[in-house]
CSV table of N, CA and C in Angstrom, one decimal:
chain,number,residue,atom,x,y,z
U,1,UNK,N,-58.1,-68.1,22.6
U,1,UNK,CA,-57.2,-69.2,22.9
U,1,UNK,C,-57.6,-70.3,22.0
U,2,UNK,N,-56.6,-71.2,21.7
U,2,UNK,CA,-56.9,-72.4,20.9
U,2,UNK,C,-56.8,-73.6,21.8
U,3,UNK,N,-57.8,-74.6,21.6
U,3,UNK,CA,-57.8,-75.8,22.3
U,3,UNK,C,-57.8,-76.9,21.3
U,4,UNK,N,-57.2,-78.0,21.7
U,4,UNK,CA,-57.2,-79.2,20.8
U,4,UNK,C,-58.3,-80.1,21.2
U,5,UNK,N,-59.0,-80.6,20.2
U,5,UNK,CA,-60.2,-81.4,20.4
U,5,UNK,C,-60.4,-82.4,19.3
U,6,UNK,N,-60.3,-83.7,19.5
U,6,UNK,CA,-60.5,-84.7,18.5
U,6,UNK,C,-59.6,-84.5,17.3
U,7,UNK,N,-58.4,-84.1,17.5
U,7,UNK,CA,-57.5,-83.9,16.4
U,7,UNK,C,-57.7,-82.6,15.7
U,8,UNK,N,-58.5,-81.7,16.2
U,8,UNK,CA,-58.8,-80.4,15.6
U,8,UNK,C,-58.3,-79.3,16.6
U,9,UNK,N,-58.1,-78.1,16.0
U,9,UNK,CA,-57.9,-76.9,16.8
U,9,UNK,C,-59.1,-76.1,16.8
U,10,UNK,N,-59.7,-75.7,17.9
U,10,UNK,CA,-60.9,-75.0,18.1
U,10,UNK,C,-60.5,-73.7,18.8
U,11,UNK,N,-61.0,-72.6,18.2
U,11,UNK,CA,-60.7,-71.3,18.8
U,11,UNK,C,-61.8,-70.9,19.8
U,12,UNK,N,-61.5,-70.5,21.0
U,12,UNK,CA,-62.5,-70.0,22.0
U,12,UNK,C,-62.0,-68.6,22.4
U,13,UNK,N,-63.0,-67.8,22.6
U,13,UNK,CA,-62.7,-66.4,23.1
U,13,UNK,C,-62.6,-66.5,24.6
U,14,UNK,N,-61.4,-66.7,25.1
U,14,UNK,CA,-61.2,-66.9,26.6
U,14,UNK,C,-61.7,-65.7,27.4
U,15,UNK,N,-61.8,-64.5,26.8
U,15,UNK,CA,-62.2,-63.4,27.5
U,15,UNK,C,-63.7,-63.5,27.9
U,16,UNK,N,-64.4,-64.4,27.2
U,16,UNK,CA,-65.9,-64.6,27.6
U,16,UNK,C,-66.1,-65.7,28.6
U,17,UNK,N,-65.0,-66.4,28.9
U,17,UNK,CA,-65.1,-67.5,29.9
U,17,UNK,C,-64.4,-67.1,31.2
U,18,UNK,N,-65.2,-67.2,32.3
U,18,UNK,CA,-64.6,-66.8,33.6
U,18,UNK,C,-63.9,-67.9,34.3
U,19,UNK,N,-62.8,-68.3,33.6
U,19,UNK,CA,-62.0,-69.4,34.2
U,19,UNK,C,-60.6,-69.3,33.5
U,20,UNK,N,-59.6,-69.9,34.2
U,20,UNK,CA,-58.3,-69.8,33.7
U,20,UNK,C,-58.2,-70.7,32.4
U,21,UNK,N,-57.2,-70.4,31.6
U,21,UNK,CA,-56.9,-71.3,30.4
U,21,UNK,C,-56.7,-72.7,30.8
U,22,UNK,N,-55.9,-73.0,31.9
U,22,UNK,CA,-55.7,-74.4,32.2
U,22,UNK,C,-57.0,-75.1,32.6
U,23,UNK,N,-57.9,-74.4,33.3
U,23,UNK,CA,-59.2,-75.0,33.7
U,23,UNK,C,-60.1,-75.2,32.4
U,24,UNK,N,-60.1,-74.3,31.5
U,24,UNK,CA,-60.8,-74.5,30.2
U,24,UNK,C,-60.2,-75.7,29.5
U,25,UNK,N,-58.9,-75.8,29.4
U,25,UNK,CA,-58.3,-76.9,28.7
U,25,UNK,C,-58.6,-78.3,29.4
U,26,UNK,N,-58.6,-78.3,30.7
U,26,UNK,CA,-58.9,-79.5,31.4
U,26,UNK,C,-60.3,-79.9,31.2
U,27,UNK,N,-61.3,-79.0,31.2
U,27,UNK,CA,-62.7,-79.4,30.9
U,27,UNK,C,-62.9,-79.9,29.5
U,28,UNK,N,-62.2,-79.2,28.5
U,28,UNK,CA,-62.3,-79.7,27.2
U,28,UNK,C,-61.7,-81.1,27.0
U,29,UNK,N,-60.6,-81.4,27.7
U,29,UNK,CA,-60.0,-82.7,27.6
U,29,UNK,C,-60.9,-83.7,28.3
U,30,UNK,N,-61.5,-83.4,29.4
U,30,UNK,CA,-62.5,-84.3,30.0
U,30,UNK,C,-63.7,-84.6,29.1
U,31,UNK,N,-64.2,-83.6,28.4
U,31,UNK,CA,-65.3,-83.7,27.5
U,31,UNK,C,-64.9,-84.7,26.4
U,32,UNK,N,-63.7,-84.4,25.8
U,32,UNK,CA,-63.3,-85.3,24.7
U,32,UNK,C,-63.1,-86.7,25.1
U,33,UNK,N,-62.7,-86.9,26.3
U,33,UNK,CA,-62.5,-88.3,26.8
U,33,UNK,C,-63.8,-89.0,27.3
U,34,UNK,N,-64.9,-88.3,27.2
U,34,UNK,CA,-66.2,-88.8,27.6
U,34,UNK,C,-66.4,-88.8,29.1
U,35,UNK,N,-65.6,-88.0,29.8
U,35,UNK,CA,-65.7,-87.9,31.2
U,35,UNK,C,-66.5,-86.7,31.7
U,36,UNK,N,-66.9,-85.8,30.8
U,36,UNK,CA,-67.7,-84.6,31.1
U,36,UNK,C,-68.8,-84.5,30.1
U,37,UNK,N,-70.0,-84.2,30.7
U,37,UNK,CA,-71.1,-84.0,29.8
U,37,UNK,C,-71.6,-82.5,29.7
U,38,UNK,N,-71.2,-81.7,30.7
U,38,UNK,CA,-71.5,-80.3,30.8
U,38,UNK,C,-70.2,-79.5,31.2
U,39,UNK,N,-70.1,-78.3,30.7
U,39,UNK,CA,-69.1,-77.4,31.1
U,39,UNK,C,-69.6,-76.6,32.3
U,40,UNK,N,-68.8,-76.5,33.4
U,40,UNK,CA,-69.3,-75.7,34.5
U,40,UNK,C,-68.4,-74.4,34.5
U,41,UNK,N,-68.2,-73.9,33.3
U,41,UNK,CA,-67.4,-72.6,33.2
U,41,UNK,C,-68.4,-71.5,33.0
U,42,UNK,N,-68.2,-70.4,33.8
U,42,UNK,CA,-69.1,-69.2,33.6
U,42,UNK,C,-68.8,-68.6,32.3
U,43,UNK,N,-69.8,-68.3,31.5
U,43,UNK,CA,-69.7,-67.7,30.2
U,43,UNK,C,-70.4,-66.4,30.1
U,44,UNK,N,-69.8,-65.4,29.6
U,44,UNK,CA,-70.4,-64.1,29.4
U,44,UNK,C,-71.0,-64.1,28.0
U,45,UNK,N,-72.4,-64.2,27.9
U,45,UNK,CA,-73.1,-64.2,26.6
U,45,UNK,C,-72.9,-62.9,25.9
U,46,UNK,N,-72.9,-62.9,24.6
U,46,UNK,CA,-72.9,-61.7,23.9
U,46,UNK,C,-74.2,-60.9,24.0
U,47,UNK,N,-74.2,-59.7,23.7
U,47,UNK,CA,-75.4,-58.9,23.9
U,47,UNK,C,-76.4,-59.1,22.7
U,48,UNK,N,-77.6,-58.9,23.0
U,48,UNK,CA,-78.7,-58.9,21.9
U,48,UNK,C,-79.1,-60.3,21.5
U,49,UNK,N,-79.5,-60.4,20.3
U,49,UNK,CA,-80.1,-61.6,19.7
U,49,UNK,C,-79.1,-62.8,19.8
U,50,UNK,N,-77.9,-62.5,19.4
U,50,UNK,CA,-76.9,-63.6,19.5
U,50,UNK,C,-76.8,-64.2,20.9
U,51,UNK,N,-76.9,-63.4,21.9
U,51,UNK,CA,-76.9,-63.9,23.3
U,51,UNK,C,-78.1,-64.7,23.6
U,52,UNK,N,-79.2,-64.3,23.1
U,52,UNK,CA,-80.4,-65.1,23.3
U,52,UNK,C,-80.3,-66.5,22.6
U,53,UNK,N,-79.7,-66.5,21.4
U,53,UNK,CA,-79.5,-67.8,20.8
U,53,UNK,C,-78.5,-68.6,21.6
U,54,UNK,N,-77.4,-68.0,22.1
U,54,UNK,CA,-76.4,-68.7,22.9
U,54,UNK,C,-77.1,-69.3,24.2
U,55,UNK,N,-78.0,-68.6,24.8
U,55,UNK,CA,-78.7,-69.1,26.0
U,55,UNK,C,-79.6,-70.3,25.6
U,56,UNK,N,-80.2,-70.3,24.4
U,56,UNK,CA,-81.0,-71.5,23.9
U,56,UNK,C,-80.0,-72.7,23.7
U,57,UNK,N,-78.9,-72.4,23.1
U,57,UNK,CA,-77.9,-73.5,22.8
U,57,UNK,C,-77.4,-74.1,24.1
U,58,UNK,N,-77.2,-73.3,25.1
U,58,UNK,CA,-76.7,-73.8,26.4
U,58,UNK,C,-77.7,-74.8,27.1
U,59,UNK,N,-79.0,-74.6,26.7
U,59,UNK,CA,-80.0,-75.4,27.3
U,59,UNK,C,-80.2,-76.8,26.6
U,60,UNK,N,-79.5,-77.0,25.5
U,60,UNK,CA,-79.7,-78.3,24.8
U,60,UNK,C,-78.8,-79.3,25.6
U,61,UNK,N,-79.5,-80.4,26.1
U,61,UNK,CA,-78.8,-81.4,26.8
U,61,UNK,C,-77.7,-82.2,26.0
U,62,UNK,N,-76.7,-82.7,26.6
U,62,UNK,CA,-75.7,-83.5,26.0
U,62,UNK,C,-76.4,-84.7,25.3
U,63,UNK,N,-75.9,-84.9,24.1
U,63,UNK,CA,-76.5,-86.1,23.3
U,63,UNK,C,-77.8,-85.8,22.6
U,64,UNK,N,-78.3,-84.6,22.7
U,64,UNK,CA,-79.5,-84.2,22.0
U,64,UNK,C,-79.2,-83.1,21.0
U,65,UNK,N,-80.1,-82.9,20.1
U,65,UNK,CA,-80.0,-81.8,19.1
U,65,UNK,C,-81.3,-81.0,19.0
U,66,UNK,N,-81.2,-79.8,18.5
U,66,UNK,CA,-82.4,-79.0,18.2
U,66,UNK,C,-82.1,-78.5,16.8
U,67,UNK,N,-83.2,-78.2,16.1
U,67,UNK,CA,-83.0,-77.6,14.7
U,67,UNK,C,-82.9,-76.1,14.8
U,68,UNK,N,-82.4,-75.5,13.8
U,68,UNK,CA,-82.4,-74.1,13.7
U,68,UNK,C,-83.9,-73.6,13.8
U,69,UNK,N,-84.8,-74.3,13.2
U,69,UNK,CA,-86.2,-74.0,13.3
U,69,UNK,C,-86.8,-74.0,14.7
U,70,UNK,N,-86.3,-75.0,15.5
U,70,UNK,CA,-86.8,-75.2,16.9
U,70,UNK,C,-86.4,-73.9,17.7
U,71,UNK,N,-85.1,-73.5,17.5
U,71,UNK,CA,-84.7,-72.3,18.3
U,71,UNK,C,-85.3,-71.1,17.7
U,72,UNK,N,-85.5,-71.0,16.4
U,72,UNK,CA,-86.2,-69.9,15.8
U,72,UNK,C,-87.6,-69.7,16.4
U,73,UNK,N,-88.3,-70.8,16.5
U,73,UNK,CA,-89.7,-70.8,17.1
U,73,UNK,C,-89.7,-70.3,18.5
U,74,UNK,N,-88.7,-70.8,19.3
U,74,UNK,CA,-88.6,-70.4,20.7
U,74,UNK,C,-88.3,-68.9,20.8
U,75,UNK,N,-87.6,-68.3,19.8
U,75,UNK,CA,-87.3,-66.9,19.9
U,75,UNK,C,-88.1,-66.0,19.0
U,76,UNK,N,-89.1,-66.6,18.3
U,76,UNK,CA,-90.0,-65.9,17.4
U,76,UNK,C,-89.1,-65.1,16.3
U,77,UNK,N,-88.3,-65.9,15.6
U,77,UNK,CA,-87.5,-65.4,14.5
U,77,UNK,C,-87.4,-66.4,13.4
U,78,UNK,N,-86.5,-66.2,12.5
U,78,UNK,CA,-86.3,-67.0,11.3
U,78,UNK,C,-85.1,-68.0,11.6
U,79,UNK,N,-85.2,-69.2,11.0
U,79,UNK,CA,-84.0,-70.1,11.2
U,79,UNK,C,-82.7,-69.6,10.7
U,80,UNK,N,-82.8,-68.9,9.6
U,80,UNK,CA,-81.5,-68.3,9.0
U,80,UNK,C,-80.8,-67.4,10.0
U,81,UNK,N,-81.6,-66.6,10.7
U,81,UNK,CA,-81.1,-65.7,11.7
U,81,UNK,C,-80.4,-66.5,12.9
U,82,UNK,N,-81.0,-67.6,13.2
U,82,UNK,CA,-80.4,-68.5,14.2
U,82,UNK,C,-79.1,-69.0,13.7
U,83,UNK,N,-79.1,-69.5,12.5
U,83,UNK,CA,-77.8,-70.0,11.9
U,83,UNK,C,-76.7,-69.0,11.9
U,84,UNK,N,-77.0,-67.8,11.6
U,84,UNK,CA,-76.0,-66.7,11.6
U,84,UNK,C,-75.5,-66.5,13.0
U,85,UNK,N,-76.4,-66.5,14.0
U,85,UNK,CA,-76.0,-66.3,15.4
U,85,UNK,C,-75.1,-67.5,15.9
U,86,UNK,N,-75.5,-68.7,15.5
U,86,UNK,CA,-74.7,-69.9,15.8
U,86,UNK,C,-73.3,-69.8,15.2
U,87,UNK,N,-73.2,-69.3,14.0
U,87,UNK,CA,-71.9,-69.2,13.4
U,87,UNK,C,-71.0,-68.2,14.0
U,88,UNK,N,-71.6,-67.2,14.7
U,88,UNK,CA,-70.8,-66.2,15.4
U,88,UNK,C,-70.6,-66.5,16.9
U,89,UNK,N,-70.9,-67.7,17.3
U,89,UNK,CA,-70.7,-68.1,18.7
U,89,UNK,C,-69.2,-68.0,19.1
U,90,UNK,N,-68.8,-67.2,20.0
U,90,UNK,CA,-67.4,-67.0,20.3
U,90,UNK,C,-66.8,-68.1,21.2
U,91,UNK,N,-67.6,-69.0,21.7
U,91,UNK,CA,-67.1,-70.1,22.5
U,91,UNK,C,-67.8,-71.4,22.1
U,92,UNK,N,-67.5,-71.8,20.9
U,92,UNK,CA,-68.1,-73.1,20.5
U,92,UNK,C,-67.6,-74.2,21.4
U,93,UNK,N,-68.4,-75.2,21.5
U,93,UNK,CA,-68.2,-76.4,22.4
U,93,UNK,C,-68.7,-76.0,23.8
U,94,UNK,N,-68.1,-75.0,24.4
U,94,UNK,CA,-68.6,-74.6,25.8
U,94,UNK,C,-70.1,-74.2,25.7
U,95,UNK,N,-70.4,-73.4,24.7
U,95,UNK,CA,-71.8,-73.2,24.3
U,95,UNK,C,-72.0,-74.0,23.1
U,96,UNK,N,-72.8,-75.1,23.2
U,96,UNK,CA,-72.7,-76.2,22.2
U,96,UNK,C,-73.5,-75.9,20.9
U,97,UNK,N,-73.0,-75.1,20.1
U,97,UNK,CA,-73.6,-74.8,18.8
U,97,UNK,C,-73.6,-76.1,17.9
U,98,UNK,N,-72.7,-77.0,18.2
U,98,UNK,CA,-72.7,-78.3,17.4
U,98,UNK,C,-74.0,-79.1,17.5
U,99,UNK,N,-74.8,-78.8,18.6
U,99,UNK,CA,-76.0,-79.5,18.8
U,99,UNK,C,-77.2,-78.9,18.0
U,100,UNK,N,-77.0,-77.8,17.3
U,100,UNK,CA,-78.0,-77.2,16.4
U,100,UNK,C,-77.8,-77.7,15.0
U,101,UNK,N,-78.8,-78.3,14.5
U,101,UNK,CA,-78.8,-78.9,13.1
U,101,UNK,C,-79.9,-78.4,12.2
U,102,UNK,N,-79.7,-78.6,11.0
U,102,UNK,CA,-80.8,-78.3,10.0
U,102,UNK,C,-81.9,-79.3,10.1
U,103,UNK,N,-83.0,-79.0,9.5
U,103,UNK,CA,-84.2,-80.0,9.6
U,103,UNK,C,-83.9,-81.2,8.8
U,104,UNK,N,-83.0,-81.1,7.8
U,104,UNK,CA,-82.7,-82.3,6.9
U,104,UNK,C,-81.2,-82.4,6.6
U,105,UNK,N,-80.4,-81.8,7.4
U,105,UNK,CA,-78.9,-81.8,7.3
U,105,UNK,C,-78.3,-81.4,8.6
U,106,UNK,N,-76.9,-81.5,8.6
U,106,UNK,CA,-76.2,-81.1,9.8
U,106,UNK,C,-76.2,-79.5,9.9
U,107,UNK,N,-76.4,-78.8,8.8
U,107,UNK,CA,-76.3,-77.4,8.8
U,107,UNK,C,-74.9,-77.0,8.6
U,108,UNK,N,-74.4,-76.0,9.4
U,108,UNK,CA,-73.0,-75.6,9.3
U,108,UNK,C,-72.3,-75.7,10.6
U,109,UNK,N,-71.0,-75.4,10.6
U,109,UNK,CA,-70.2,-75.4,11.9
U,109,UNK,C,-69.0,-74.6,11.6
U,110,UNK,N,-68.7,-73.6,12.4
U,110,UNK,CA,-67.6,-72.7,12.2
U,110,UNK,C,-66.3,-73.1,12.9
U,111,UNK,N,-66.3,-74.1,13.7
U,111,UNK,CA,-65.2,-74.5,14.5
U,111,UNK,C,-64.4,-75.6,13.8
U,112,UNK,N,-63.1,-75.6,14.1
U,112,UNK,CA,-62.2,-76.7,13.6
U,112,UNK,C,-62.3,-76.7,12.1
U,113,UNK,N,-62.5,-78.0,11.6
U,113,UNK,CA,-62.6,-78.2,10.1
U,113,UNK,C,-64.1,-78.2,9.7
U,114,UNK,N,-65.0,-77.6,10.5
U,114,UNK,CA,-66.4,-77.5,10.1
U,114,UNK,C,-67.2,-78.7,10.3
U,115,UNK,N,-67.9,-79.1,9.3
U,115,UNK,CA,-68.9,-80.2,9.5
U,115,UNK,C,-68.2,-81.6,9.9
U,116,UNK,N,-67.0,-81.9,9.5
U,116,UNK,CA,-66.5,-83.2,10.0
U,116,UNK,C,-66.3,-83.1,11.6
U,117,UNK,N,-65.9,-82.0,12.1
U,117,UNK,CA,-65.8,-81.9,13.6
U,117,UNK,C,-67.2,-81.9,14.2
U,118,UNK,N,-68.2,-81.2,13.6
U,118,UNK,CA,-69.6,-81.2,14.1
U,118,UNK,C,-70.1,-82.7,14.2
U,119,UNK,N,-69.9,-83.4,13.1
U,119,UNK,CA,-70.3,-84.8,13.1
U,119,UNK,C,-69.6,-85.6,14.2
U,120,UNK,N,-68.3,-85.4,14.4
U,120,UNK,CA,-67.5,-86.1,15.4
U,120,UNK,C,-68.0,-85.8,16.8
U,121,UNK,N,-68.4,-84.6,17.0
U,121,UNK,CA,-68.9,-84.2,18.4
U,121,UNK,C,-70.2,-84.8,18.6
U,122,UNK,N,-71.1,-84.8,17.6
U,122,UNK,CA,-72.4,-85.4,17.8
U,122,UNK,C,-72.3,-86.9,18.0
U,123,UNK,N,-71.3,-87.6,17.3
U,123,UNK,CA,-71.1,-89.0,17.4
U,123,UNK,C,-70.5,-89.3,18.8
U,124,UNK,N,-69.6,-88.4,19.3
U,124,UNK,CA,-69.1,-88.6,20.6
U,124,UNK,C,-70.2,-88.6,21.7
U,125,UNK,N,-71.1,-87.6,21.5
U,125,UNK,CA,-72.2,-87.5,22.5
U,125,UNK,C,-73.2,-88.6,22.5
U,126,UNK,N,-73.4,-89.2,21.3
U,126,UNK,CA,-74.4,-90.3,21.2
U,126,UNK,C,-73.7,-91.7,21.3
U,127,UNK,N,-72.4,-91.7,21.6
U,127,UNK,CA,-71.8,-93.0,21.8
U,127,UNK,C,-71.4,-93.7,20.4
U,128,UNK,N,-71.5,-93.0,19.3
U,128,UNK,CA,-71.2,-93.6,18.0
U,128,UNK,C,-69.8,-93.3,17.6
U,129,UNK,N,-68.9,-93.0,18.6
U,129,UNK,CA,-67.5,-92.6,18.4
U,129,UNK,C,-66.7,-93.5,17.6
């Protein structure tokens, strides 16, 4: 499914979210309006390493970031592997891969128009909107 967020279209794999499309859209709209800090949607994580990375991303609090290296250290792997898993996240935003950044850059972002949307999401969460 596609959701509108900050003037961008973001694709979410609704089959991985245990909620109706209207509920997903409502929570995304509340997040974009600054009225929601966490999504209370059940998400089916992917199997294997990518699912482990998704679990780490879900644990990053609103308004905070972690580096690819931080997550790699927690999972005893390489930052590049974490980056690949982040890029394959089937439910960006709901599982906040935008909160994962490089040690000295934003890194990448596969949703919407990429890095401009990632920057906008981080700014929204830190109040720099």
